[in-house]
Amino acid sequence: MKFIFAFSLSILFVSCSLMQPNTARTSSQLSEKEITRITQLIGKEKIAKEVYENFHNQYQNNLFGNIAKRKQKHIEIWKNILAKQNINVLENETIEETENLKKQLLSDATDEISALKTAIGIEELNLNDIYIVRKNSQKSSIREAANGIECGTRNHLFVFYRALKEKNENYNHQIISGKKFKNIISGAVNPCGLQYD
C-alpha cells in the first residue's frame, strides 16, 4: 500500500526530529539505543493518535476516537519509563516532517474503508516497533511495558480489521508476518489491564 511506504520512509526523517530527549541526568540505566527507540515509539504513537482523532472527526466512527485515547495511554507509559531516568521528552507540535506525514496518511484515507485500512497498517507498524524494542532490551520495565502495549496494539488491529470485514472489505498484512497477522485477526480482544487497553 502506498501509505505504508510513505509512513515507513517518512518516519526515518521524523523520528530524529519529532522528539528530542532532554538528557539532563547524571546516570541512566537505559542505553542510548533504548532511549532512541522509546523516543521514536512515542513519536509514532503520537502520529497515530492524531490521525485517528482526524478520522473520528471526519467519519464519526467512535472506534477511531476510542483508540486515539488508548494511544495516549501508550505514550504516557513510554514517557514514564524515560521520566524515571530523568529523561524528558519534548513533544514539538509544529515540525514540518510530522505534519507532512500526517497529511499523507490522512490523504490516503479517502473514505471510511481506506481509513480503516490505514489504521490497520499503522497498528502493524506499531507492533513491529514493539517487537524490536522488546527484542533489544533485557530491562524488566521495558519488557513489561512492551508486553502490555503489544496486547493493546493487537486488540486495536483486531477491532479495526473486524470493522473492515463488517464492511465486506479485506486487508492483507504488509509489515508483520502472515502467521502473526492471522493469529491476531482470528483471535479475540484480550484483557490487557486498564493501563494498556
mmCIF file with all atom_site columns, C-alpha atoms in Angstrom:
data_model
loop_
_atom_site.group_PDB
_atom_site.id
_atom_site.type_symbol
_atom_site.label_atom_id
_atom_site.label_alt_id
_atom_site.label_comp_id
_atom_site.label_asym_id
_atom_site.label_entity_id
_atom_site.label_seq_id
_atom_site.pdbx_PDB_ins_code
_atom_site.Cartn_x
_atom_site.Cartn_y
_atom_site.Cartn_z
_atom_site.occupancy
_atom_site.B_iso_or_equiv
_atom_site.pdbx_formal_charge
_atom_site.auth_seq_id
_atom_site.auth_comp_id
_atom_site.auth_asym_id
_atom_site.auth_atom_id
_atom_site.pdbx_PDB_model_num
ATOM 1   C CA . MET A 1 1   ? 0.000   0.000   0.000  1.00 0.00 ? 1   MET A CA 1
ATOM 2   C CA . LYS A 1 2   ? 1.128   3.485   -0.810 1.00 0.00 ? 2   LYS A CA 1
ATOM 3   C CA . PHE A 1 3   ? 0.696   4.806   2.716  1.00 0.00 ? 3   PHE A CA 1
ATOM 4   C CA . ILE A 1 4   ? 2.861   2.052   4.221  1.00 0.00 ? 4   ILE A CA 1
ATOM 5   C CA . PHE A 1 5   ? 5.785   3.086   2.041  1.00 0.00 ? 5   PHE A CA 1
ATOM 6   C CA . ALA A 1 6   ? 5.177   6.763   2.790  1.00 0.00 ? 6   ALA A CA 1
ATOM 7   C CA . PHE A 1 7   ? 4.861   6.098   6.516  1.00 0.00 ? 7   PHE A CA 1
ATOM 8   C CA . SER A 1 8   ? 7.993   3.948   6.666  1.00 0.00 ? 8   SER A CA 1
ATOM 9   C CA . LEU A 1 9   ? 10.078  6.377   4.636  1.00 0.00 ? 9   LEU A CA 1
ATOM 10  C CA . SER A 1 10  ? 8.851   9.477   6.405  1.00 0.00 ? 10  SER A CA 1
ATOM 11  C CA . ILE A 1 11  ? 9.386   8.043   9.854  1.00 0.00 ? 11  ILE A CA 1
ATOM 12  C CA . LEU A 1 12  ? 13.124  7.854   9.134  1.00 0.00 ? 12  LEU A CA 1
ATOM 13  C CA . PHE A 1 13  ? 13.148  11.625  8.843  1.00 0.00 ? 13  PHE A CA 1
ATOM 14  C CA . VAL A 1 14  ? 10.591  12.327  11.534 1.00 0.00 ? 14  VAL A CA 1
ATOM 15  C CA . SER A 1 15  ? 11.836  10.070  14.309 1.00 0.00 ? 15  SER A CA 1
ATOM 16  C CA . CYS A 1 16  ? 15.009  12.034  14.891 1.00 0.00 ? 16  CYS A CA 1
ATOM 17  C CA . SER A 1 17  ? 13.362  15.426  14.847 1.00 0.00 ? 17  SER A CA 1
ATOM 18  C CA . LEU A 1 18  ? 9.899   14.675  16.247 1.00 0.00 ? 18  LEU A CA 1
ATOM 19  C CA . MET A 1 19  ? 11.021  14.201  19.803 1.00 0.00 ? 19  MET A CA 1
ATOM 20  C CA . GLN A 1 20  ? 14.230  15.365  21.371 1.00 0.00 ? 20  GLN A CA 1
ATOM 21  C CA . PRO A 1 21  ? 15.162  13.623  24.618 1.00 0.00 ? 21  PRO A CA 1
ATOM 22  C CA . ASN A 1 22  ? 16.398  16.101  27.181 1.00 0.00 ? 22  ASN A CA 1
ATOM 23  C CA . THR A 1 23  ? 19.017  14.003  28.920 1.00 0.00 ? 23  THR A CA 1
ATOM 24  C CA . ALA A 1 24  ? 19.633  16.145  31.992 1.00 0.00 ? 24  ALA A CA 1
ATOM 25  C CA . ARG A 1 25  ? 20.756  13.193  34.059 1.00 0.00 ? 25  ARG A CA 1
ATOM 26  C CA . THR A 1 26  ? 23.913  12.073  35.781 1.00 0.00 ? 26  THR A CA 1
ATOM 27  C CA . SER A 1 27  ? 23.435  8.380   35.115 1.00 0.00 ? 27  SER A CA 1
ATOM 28  C CA . SER A 1 28  ? 20.905  6.218   33.342 1.00 0.00 ? 28  SER A CA 1
ATOM 29  C CA . GLN A 1 29  ? 20.059  2.565   33.385 1.00 0.00 ? 29  GLN A CA 1
ATOM 30  C CA . LEU A 1 30  ? 18.879  2.908   29.809 1.00 0.00 ? 30  LEU A CA 1
ATOM 31  C CA . SER A 1 31  ? 21.284  2.747   26.905 1.00 0.00 ? 31  SER A CA 1
ATOM 32  C CA . GLU A 1 32  ? 21.256  5.465   24.253 1.00 0.00 ? 32  GLU A CA 1
ATOM 33  C CA . LYS A 1 33  ? 19.762  2.949   21.792 1.00 0.00 ? 33  LYS A CA 1
ATOM 34  C CA . GLU A 1 34  ? 16.942  2.166   24.216 1.00 0.00 ? 34  GLU A CA 1
ATOM 35  C CA . ILE A 1 35  ? 16.283  5.864   24.737 1.00 0.00 ? 35  ILE A CA 1
ATOM 36  C CA . THR A 1 36  ? 16.231  6.473   20.983 1.00 0.00 ? 36  THR A CA 1
ATOM 37  C CA . ARG A 1 37  ? 13.916  3.529   20.272 1.00 0.00 ? 37  ARG A CA 1
ATOM 38  C CA . ILE A 1 38  ? 11.468  4.513   23.010 1.00 0.00 ? 38  ILE A CA 1
ATOM 39  C CA . THR A 1 39  ? 11.546  8.128   21.853 1.00 0.00 ? 39  THR A CA 1
ATOM 40  C CA . GLN A 1 40  ? 10.757  7.002   18.311 1.00 0.00 ? 40  GLN A CA 1
ATOM 41  C CA . LEU A 1 41  ? 7.903   4.838   19.590 1.00 0.00 ? 41  LEU A CA 1
ATOM 42  C CA . ILE A 1 42  ? 6.441   7.843   21.391 1.00 0.00 ? 42  ILE A CA 1
ATOM 43  C CA . GLY A 1 43  ? 6.636   9.837   18.163 1.00 0.00 ? 43  GLY A CA 1
ATOM 44  C CA . LYS A 1 44  ? 4.882   7.143   16.130 1.00 0.00 ? 44  LYS A CA 1
ATOM 45  C CA . GLU A 1 45  ? 2.165   6.667   18.749 1.00 0.00 ? 45  GLU A CA 1
ATOM 46  C CA . LYS A 1 46  ? 1.607   10.434  18.734 1.00 0.00 ? 46  LYS A CA 1
ATOM 47  C CA . ILE A 1 47  ? 1.178   10.464  14.943 1.00 0.00 ? 47  ILE A CA 1
ATOM 48  C CA . ALA A 1 48  ? -1.238  7.501   15.156 1.00 0.00 ? 48  ALA A CA 1
ATOM 49  C CA . LYS A 1 49  ? -3.268  9.261   17.857 1.00 0.00 ? 49  LYS A CA 1
ATOM 50  C CA . GLU A 1 50  ? -3.587  12.454  15.815 1.00 0.00 ? 50  GLU A CA 1
ATOM 51  C CA . VAL A 1 51  ? -4.504  10.551  12.637 1.00 0.00 ? 51  VAL A CA 1
ATOM 52  C CA . TYR A 1 52  ? -7.204  8.609   14.496 1.00 0.00 ? 52  TYR A CA 1
ATOM 53  C CA . GLU A 1 53  ? -8.577  11.809  16.004 1.00 0.00 ? 53  GLU A CA 1
ATOM 54  C CA . ASN A 1 54  ? -8.876  13.224  12.490 1.00 0.00 ? 54  ASN A CA 1
ATOM 55  C CA . PHE A 1 55  ? -10.588 10.044  11.244 1.00 0.00 ? 55  PHE A CA 1
ATOM 56  C CA . HIS A 1 56  ? -13.019 10.211  14.164 1.00 0.00 ? 56  HIS A CA 1
ATOM 57  C CA . ASN A 1 57  ? -13.929 13.803  13.367 1.00 0.00 ? 57  ASN A CA 1
ATOM 58  C CA . GLN A 1 58  ? -14.259 13.051  9.668  1.00 0.00 ? 58  GLN A CA 1
ATOM 59  C CA . TYR A 1 59  ? -16.202 9.771   9.745  1.00 0.00 ? 59  TYR A CA 1
ATOM 60  C CA . GLN A 1 60  ? -17.900 9.974   13.175 1.00 0.00 ? 60  GLN A CA 1
ATOM 61  C CA . ASN A 1 61  ? -16.769 6.417   13.906 1.00 0.00 ? 61  ASN A CA 1
ATOM 62  C CA . ASN A 1 62  ? -16.228 6.080   17.657 1.00 0.00 ? 62  ASN A CA 1
ATOM 63  C CA . LEU A 1 63  ? -13.725 3.286   17.104 1.00 0.00 ? 63  LEU A CA 1
ATOM 64  C CA . PHE A 1 64  ? -11.152 5.852   15.951 1.00 0.00 ? 64  PHE A CA 1
ATOM 65  C CA . GLY A 1 65  ? -11.857 8.146   18.888 1.00 0.00 ? 65  GLY A CA 1
ATOM 66  C CA . ASN A 1 66  ? -11.623 5.356   21.457 1.00 0.00 ? 66  ASN A CA 1
ATOM 67  C CA . ILE A 1 67  ? -8.343  4.013   20.117 1.00 0.00 ? 67  ILE A CA 1
ATOM 68  C CA . ALA A 1 68  ? -6.890  7.537   19.904 1.00 0.00 ? 68  ALA A CA 1
ATOM 69  C CA . LYS A 1 69  ? -7.452  7.762   23.678 1.00 0.00 ? 69  LYS A CA 1
ATOM 70  C CA . ARG A 1 70  ? -5.679  4.449   24.178 1.00 0.00 ? 70  ARG A CA 1
ATOM 71  C CA . LYS A 1 71  ? -2.747  5.681   22.109 1.00 0.00 ? 71  LYS A CA 1
ATOM 72  C CA . GLN A 1 72  ? -2.357  8.498   24.634 1.00 0.00 ? 72  GLN A CA 1
ATOM 73  C CA . LYS A 1 73  ? -2.103  5.870   27.390 1.00 0.00 ? 73  LYS A CA 1
ATOM 74  C CA . HIS A 1 74  ? 0.687   4.132   25.472 1.00 0.00 ? 74  HIS A CA 1
ATOM 75  C CA . ILE A 1 75  ? 2.510   7.437   25.043 1.00 0.00 ? 75  ILE A CA 1
ATOM 76  C CA . GLU A 1 76  ? 2.306   8.098   28.784 1.00 0.00 ? 76  GLU A CA 1
ATOM 77  C CA . ILE A 1 77  ? 3.636   4.626   29.647 1.00 0.00 ? 77  ILE A CA 1
ATOM 78  C CA . TRP A 1 78  ? 6.736   5.099   27.471 1.00 0.00 ? 78  TRP A CA 1
ATOM 79  C CA . LYS A 1 79  ? 7.238   8.665   28.703 1.00 0.00 ? 79  LYS A CA 1
ATOM 80  C CA . ASN A 1 80  ? 7.060   7.458   32.311 1.00 0.00 ? 80  ASN A CA 1
ATOM 81  C CA . ILE A 1 81  ? 9.813   4.921   31.681 1.00 0.00 ? 81  ILE A CA 1
ATOM 82  C CA . LEU A 1 82  ? 12.031  7.716   30.401 1.00 0.00 ? 82  LEU A CA 1
ATOM 83  C CA . ALA A 1 83  ? 10.963  10.079  33.196 1.00 0.00 ? 83  ALA A CA 1
ATOM 84  C CA . LYS A 1 84  ? 12.135  7.573   35.803 1.00 0.00 ? 84  LYS A CA 1
ATOM 85  C CA . GLN A 1 85  ? 15.584  8.009   34.289 1.00 0.00 ? 85  GLN A CA 1
ATOM 86  C CA . ASN A 1 86  ? 15.229  11.829  34.406 1.00 0.00 ? 86  ASN A CA 1
ATOM 87  C CA . ILE A 1 87  ? 14.715  11.980  30.635 1.00 0.00 ? 87  ILE A CA 1
ATOM 88  C CA . ASN A 1 88  ? 12.056  14.401  29.498 1.00 0.00 ? 88  ASN A CA 1
ATOM 89  C CA . VAL A 1 89  ? 10.582  14.012  26.030 1.00 0.00 ? 89  VAL A CA 1
ATOM 90  C CA . LEU A 1 90  ? 9.657   17.330  24.481 1.00 0.00 ? 90  LEU A CA 1
ATOM 91  C CA . GLU A 1 91  ? 6.720   16.981  22.105 1.00 0.00 ? 91  GLU A CA 1
ATOM 92  C CA . ASN A 1 92  ? 7.129   19.577  19.385 1.00 0.00 ? 92  ASN A CA 1
ATOM 93  C CA . GLU A 1 93  ? 3.844   20.424  17.738 1.00 0.00 ? 93  GLU A CA 1
ATOM 94  C CA . THR A 1 94  ? 4.838   22.146  14.507 1.00 0.00 ? 94  THR A CA 1
ATOM 95  C CA . ILE A 1 95  ? 7.568   20.113  12.870 1.00 0.00 ? 95  ILE A CA 1
ATOM 96  C CA . GLU A 1 96  ? 7.154   20.171  9.098  1.00 0.00 ? 96  GLU A CA 1
ATOM 97  C CA . GLU A 1 97  ? 8.049   16.494  8.558  1.00 0.00 ? 97  GLU A CA 1
ATOM 98  C CA . THR A 1 98  ? 5.477   15.393  11.132 1.00 0.00 ? 98  THR A CA 1
ATOM 99  C CA . GLU A 1 99  ? 2.759   17.495  9.570  1.00 0.00 ? 99  GLU A CA 1
ATOM 100 C CA . ASN A 1 100 ? 3.659   16.193  6.102  1.00 0.00 ? 100 ASN A CA 1
ATOM 101 C CA . LEU A 1 101 ? 3.482   12.582  7.274  1.00 0.00 ? 101 LEU A CA 1
ATOM 102 C CA . LYS A 1 102 ? 0.161   13.173  8.978  1.00 0.00 ? 102 LYS A CA 1
ATOM 103 C CA . LYS A 1 103 ? -1.203  14.849  5.843  1.00 0.00 ? 103 LYS A CA 1
ATOM 104 C CA . GLN A 1 104 ? -0.014  11.887  3.730  1.00 0.00 ? 104 GLN A CA 1
ATOM 105 C CA . LEU A 1 105 ? -1.756  9.349   5.959  1.00 0.00 ? 105 LEU A CA 1
ATOM 106 C CA . LEU A 1 106 ? -4.930  11.433  6.010  1.00 0.00 ? 106 LEU A CA 1
ATOM 107 C CA . SER A 1 107 ? -4.913  11.954  2.245  1.00 0.00 ? 107 SER A CA 1
ATOM 108 C CA . ASP A 1 108 ? -4.516  8.202   1.662  1.00 0.00 ? 108 ASP A CA 1
ATOM 109 C CA . ALA A 1 109 ? -7.796  7.714   3.551  1.00 0.00 ? 109 ALA A CA 1
ATOM 110 C CA . THR A 1 110 ? -10.355 8.979   1.053  1.00 0.00 ? 110 THR A CA 1
ATOM 111 C CA . ASP A 1 111 ? -13.269 7.230   2.771  1.00 0.00 ? 111 ASP A CA 1
ATOM 112 C CA . GLU A 1 112 ? -14.028 5.259   5.926  1.00 0.00 ? 112 GLU A CA 1
ATOM 113 C CA . ILE A 1 113 ? -12.897 1.965   4.393  1.00 0.00 ? 113 ILE A CA 1
ATOM 114 C CA . SER A 1 114 ? -9.493  3.299   3.378  1.00 0.00 ? 114 SER A CA 1
ATOM 115 C CA . ALA A 1 115 ? -9.226  4.967   6.806  1.00 0.00 ? 115 ALA A CA 1
ATOM 116 C CA . LEU A 1 116 ? -9.699  1.556   8.443  1.00 0.00 ? 116 LEU A CA 1
ATOM 117 C CA . LYS A 1 117 ? -7.031  0.068   6.159  1.00 0.00 ? 117 LYS A CA 1
ATOM 118 C CA . THR A 1 118 ? -4.678  2.903   7.044  1.00 0.00 ? 118 THR A CA 1
ATOM 119 C CA . ALA A 1 119 ? -5.342  2.281   10.740 1.00 0.00 ? 119 ALA A CA 1
ATOM 120 C CA . ILE A 1 120 ? -4.582  -1.446  10.392 1.00 0.00 ? 120 ILE A CA 1
ATOM 121 C CA . GLY A 1 121 ? -1.311  -0.585  8.667  1.00 0.00 ? 121 GLY A CA 1
ATOM 122 C CA . ILE A 1 122 ? -0.377  1.827   11.449 1.00 0.00 ? 122 ILE A CA 1
ATOM 123 C CA . GLU A 1 123 ? -1.070  -0.870  14.049 1.00 0.00 ? 123 GLU A CA 1
ATOM 124 C CA . GLU A 1 124 ? 1.101   -3.326  12.103 1.00 0.00 ? 124 GLU A CA 1
ATOM 125 C CA . LEU A 1 125 ? 3.956   -0.824  12.170 1.00 0.00 ? 125 LEU A CA 1
ATOM 126 C CA . ASN A 1 126 ? 3.456   -0.205  15.883 1.00 0.00 ? 126 ASN A CA 1
ATOM 127 C CA . LEU A 1 127 ? 3.580   -3.942  16.583 1.00 0.00 ? 127 LEU A CA 1
ATOM 128 C CA . ASN A 1 128 ? 6.776   -4.331  14.588 1.00 0.00 ? 128 ASN A CA 1
ATOM 129 C CA . ASP A 1 129 ? 8.395   -1.476  16.534 1.00 0.00 ? 129 ASP A CA 1
ATOM 130 C CA . ILE A 1 130 ? 7.309   -3.011  19.843 1.00 0.00 ? 130 ILE A CA 1
ATOM 131 C CA . TYR A 1 131 ? 8.854   -6.351  18.841 1.00 0.00 ? 131 TYR A CA 1
ATOM 132 C CA . ILE A 1 132 ? 12.144  -4.581  18.075 1.00 0.00 ? 132 ILE A CA 1
ATOM 133 C CA . VAL A 1 133 ? 12.195  -2.679  21.378 1.00 0.00 ? 133 VAL A CA 1
ATOM 134 C CA . ARG A 1 134 ? 11.488  -5.815  23.405 1.00 0.00 ? 134 ARG A CA 1
ATOM 135 C CA . LYS A 1 135 ? 13.964  -7.970  21.476 1.00 0.00 ? 135 LYS A CA 1
ATOM 136 C CA . ASN A 1 136 ? 16.764  -5.463  22.045 1.00 0.00 ? 136 ASN A CA 1
ATOM 137 C CA . SER A 1 137 ? 16.283  -4.865  25.755 1.00 0.00 ? 137 SER A CA 1
ATOM 138 C CA . GLN A 1 138 ? 16.698  -7.043  28.816 1.00 0.00 ? 138 GLN A CA 1
ATOM 139 C CA . LYS A 1 139 ? 15.341  -4.404  31.194 1.00 0.00 ? 139 LYS A CA 1
ATOM 140 C CA . SER A 1 140 ? 12.222  -5.566  33.004 1.00 0.00 ? 140 SER A CA 1
ATOM 141 C CA . SER A 1 141 ? 10.496  -2.167  32.865 1.00 0.00 ? 141 SER A CA 1
ATOM 142 C CA . ILE A 1 142 ? 10.840  -2.005  29.074 1.00 0.00 ? 142 ILE A CA 1
ATOM 143 C CA . ARG A 1 143 ? 9.859   -5.631  28.502 1.00 0.00 ? 143 ARG A CA 1
ATOM 144 C CA . GLU A 1 144 ? 6.831   -5.340  30.788 1.00 0.00 ? 144 GLU A CA 1
ATOM 145 C CA . ALA A 1 145 ? 5.665   -2.168  29.025 1.00 0.00 ? 145 ALA A CA 1
ATOM 146 C CA . ALA A 1 146 ? 6.271   -3.741  25.608 1.00 0.00 ? 146 ALA A CA 1
ATOM 147 C CA . ASN A 1 147 ? 4.229   -6.823  26.547 1.00 0.00 ? 147 ASN A CA 1
ATOM 148 C CA . GLY A 1 148 ? 1.295   -4.762  27.804 1.00 0.00 ? 148 GLY A CA 1
ATOM 149 C CA . ILE A 1 149 ? 1.343   -2.316  24.901 1.00 0.00 ? 149 ILE A CA 1
ATOM 150 C CA . GLU A 1 150 ? 1.669   -5.194  22.436 1.00 0.00 ? 150 GLU A CA 1
ATOM 151 C CA . CYS A 1 151 ? -1.515  -6.680  23.912 1.00 0.00 ? 151 CYS A CA 1
ATOM 152 C CA . GLY A 1 152 ? -3.340  -3.361  23.492 1.00 0.00 ? 152 GLY A CA 1
ATOM 153 C CA . THR A 1 153 ? -1.996  -2.866  19.963 1.00 0.00 ? 153 THR A CA 1
ATOM 154 C CA . ARG A 1 154 ? -3.047  -6.382  18.932 1.00 0.00 ? 154 ARG A CA 1
ATOM 155 C CA . ASN A 1 155 ? -6.539  -5.515  20.182 1.00 0.00 ? 155 ASN A CA 1
ATOM 156 C CA . HIS A 1 156 ? -6.524  -2.315  18.133 1.00 0.00 ? 156 HIS A CA 1
ATOM 157 C CA . LEU A 1 157 ? -5.531  -4.194  14.979 1.00 0.00 ? 157 LEU A CA 1
ATOM 158 C CA . PHE A 1 158 ? -8.174  -6.845  15.657 1.00 0.00 ? 158 PHE A CA 1
ATOM 159 C CA . VAL A 1 159 ? -11.057 -4.390  16.102 1.00 0.00 ? 159 VAL A CA 1
ATOM 160 C CA . PHE A 1 160 ? -10.035 -2.298  13.085 1.00 0.00 ? 160 PHE A CA 1
ATOM 161 C CA . TYR A 1 161 ? -9.855  -5.475  10.994 1.00 0.00 ? 161 TYR A CA 1
ATOM 162 C CA . ARG A 1 162 ? -13.227 -6.692  12.307 1.00 0.00 ? 162 ARG A CA 1
ATOM 163 C CA . ALA A 1 163 ? -14.796 -3.317  11.432 1.00 0.00 ? 163 ALA A CA 1
ATOM 164 C CA . LEU A 1 164 ? -13.340 -3.597  7.932  1.00 0.00 ? 164 LEU A CA 1
ATOM 165 C CA . LYS A 1 165 ? -14.688 -7.142  7.480  1.00 0.00 ? 165 LYS A CA 1
ATOM 166 C CA . GLU A 1 166 ? -18.130 -5.934  8.562  1.00 0.00 ? 166 GLU A CA 1
ATOM 167 C CA . LYS A 1 167 ? -17.988 -3.680  5.505  1.00 0.00 ? 167 LYS A CA 1
ATOM 168 C CA . ASN A 1 168 ? -17.144 -6.722  3.326  1.00 0.00 ? 168 ASN A CA 1
ATOM 169 C CA . GLU A 1 169 ? -13.612 -5.470  2.712  1.00 0.00 ? 169 GLU A CA 1
ATOM 170 C CA . ASN A 1 170 ? -10.296 -7.247  3.126  1.00 0.00 ? 170 ASN A CA 1
ATOM 171 C CA . TYR A 1 171 ? -6.741  -6.352  4.099  1.00 0.00 ? 171 TYR A CA 1
ATOM 172 C CA . ASN A 1 172 ? -3.513  -8.268  3.533  1.00 0.00 ? 172 ASN A CA 1
ATOM 173 C CA . HIS A 1 173 ? -0.681  -7.937  6.020  1.00 0.00 ? 173 HIS A CA 1
ATOM 174 C CA . GLN A 1 174 ? 2.080   -5.515  4.992  1.00 0.00 ? 174 GLN A CA 1
ATOM 175 C CA . ILE A 1 175 ? 4.631   -5.410  7.812  1.00 0.00 ? 175 ILE A CA 1
ATOM 176 C CA . ILE A 1 176 ? 4.312   -8.245  10.319 1.00 0.00 ? 176 ILE A CA 1
ATOM 177 C CA . SER A 1 177 ? 4.466   -11.884 9.217  1.00 0.00 ? 177 SER A CA 1
ATOM 178 C CA . GLY A 1 178 ? 1.407   -13.562 7.784  1.00 0.00 ? 178 GLY A CA 1
ATOM 179 C CA . LYS A 1 179 ? 1.425   -16.037 10.658 1.00 0.00 ? 179 LYS A CA 1
ATOM 180 C CA . LYS A 1 180 ? 1.375   -13.274 13.298 1.00 0.00 ? 180 LYS A CA 1
ATOM 181 C CA . PHE A 1 181 ? -1.262  -11.333 11.403 1.00 0.00 ? 181 PHE A CA 1
ATOM 182 C CA . LYS A 1 182 ? -3.533  -14.382 11.020 1.00 0.00 ? 182 LYS A CA 1
ATOM 183 C CA . ASN A 1 183 ? -3.094  -15.210 14.706 1.00 0.00 ? 183 ASN A CA 1
ATOM 184 C CA . ILE A 1 184 ? -4.303  -11.711 15.657 1.00 0.00 ? 184 ILE A CA 1
ATOM 185 C CA . ILE A 1 185 ? -7.292  -11.479 13.304 1.00 0.00 ? 185 ILE A CA 1
ATOM 186 C CA . SER A 1 186 ? -8.520  -14.999 14.090 1.00 0.00 ? 186 SER A CA 1
ATOM 187 C CA . GLY A 1 187 ? -8.372  -14.370 17.832 1.00 0.00 ? 187 GLY A CA 1
ATOM 188 C CA . ALA A 1 188 ? -10.382 -12.054 20.027 1.00 0.00 ? 188 ALA A CA 1
ATOM 189 C CA . VAL A 1 189 ? -9.988  -8.932  22.145 1.00 0.00 ? 189 VAL A CA 1
ATOM 190 C CA . ASN A 1 190 ? -7.813  -9.800  25.137 1.00 0.00 ? 190 ASN A CA 1
ATOM 191 C CA . PRO A 1 191 ? -7.765  -8.216  28.600 1.00 0.00 ? 191 PRO A CA 1
ATOM 192 C CA . CYS A 1 192 ? -4.504  -6.301  28.883 1.00 0.00 ? 192 CYS A CA 1
ATOM 193 C CA . GLY A 1 193 ? -5.026  -4.345  32.087 1.00 0.00 ? 193 GLY A CA 1
ATOM 194 C CA . LEU A 1 194 ? -6.517  -0.870  32.302 1.00 0.00 ? 194 LEU A CA 1
ATOM 195 C CA . GLN A 1 195 ? -3.270  0.958   31.592 1.00 0.00 ? 195 GLN A CA 1
ATOM 196 C CA . TYR A 1 196 ? -2.779  -0.893  28.278 1.00 0.00 ? 196 TYR A CA 1
ATOM 197 C CA . ASP A 1 197 ? -6.348  -1.201  26.923 1.00 0.00 ? 197 ASP A CA 1
#
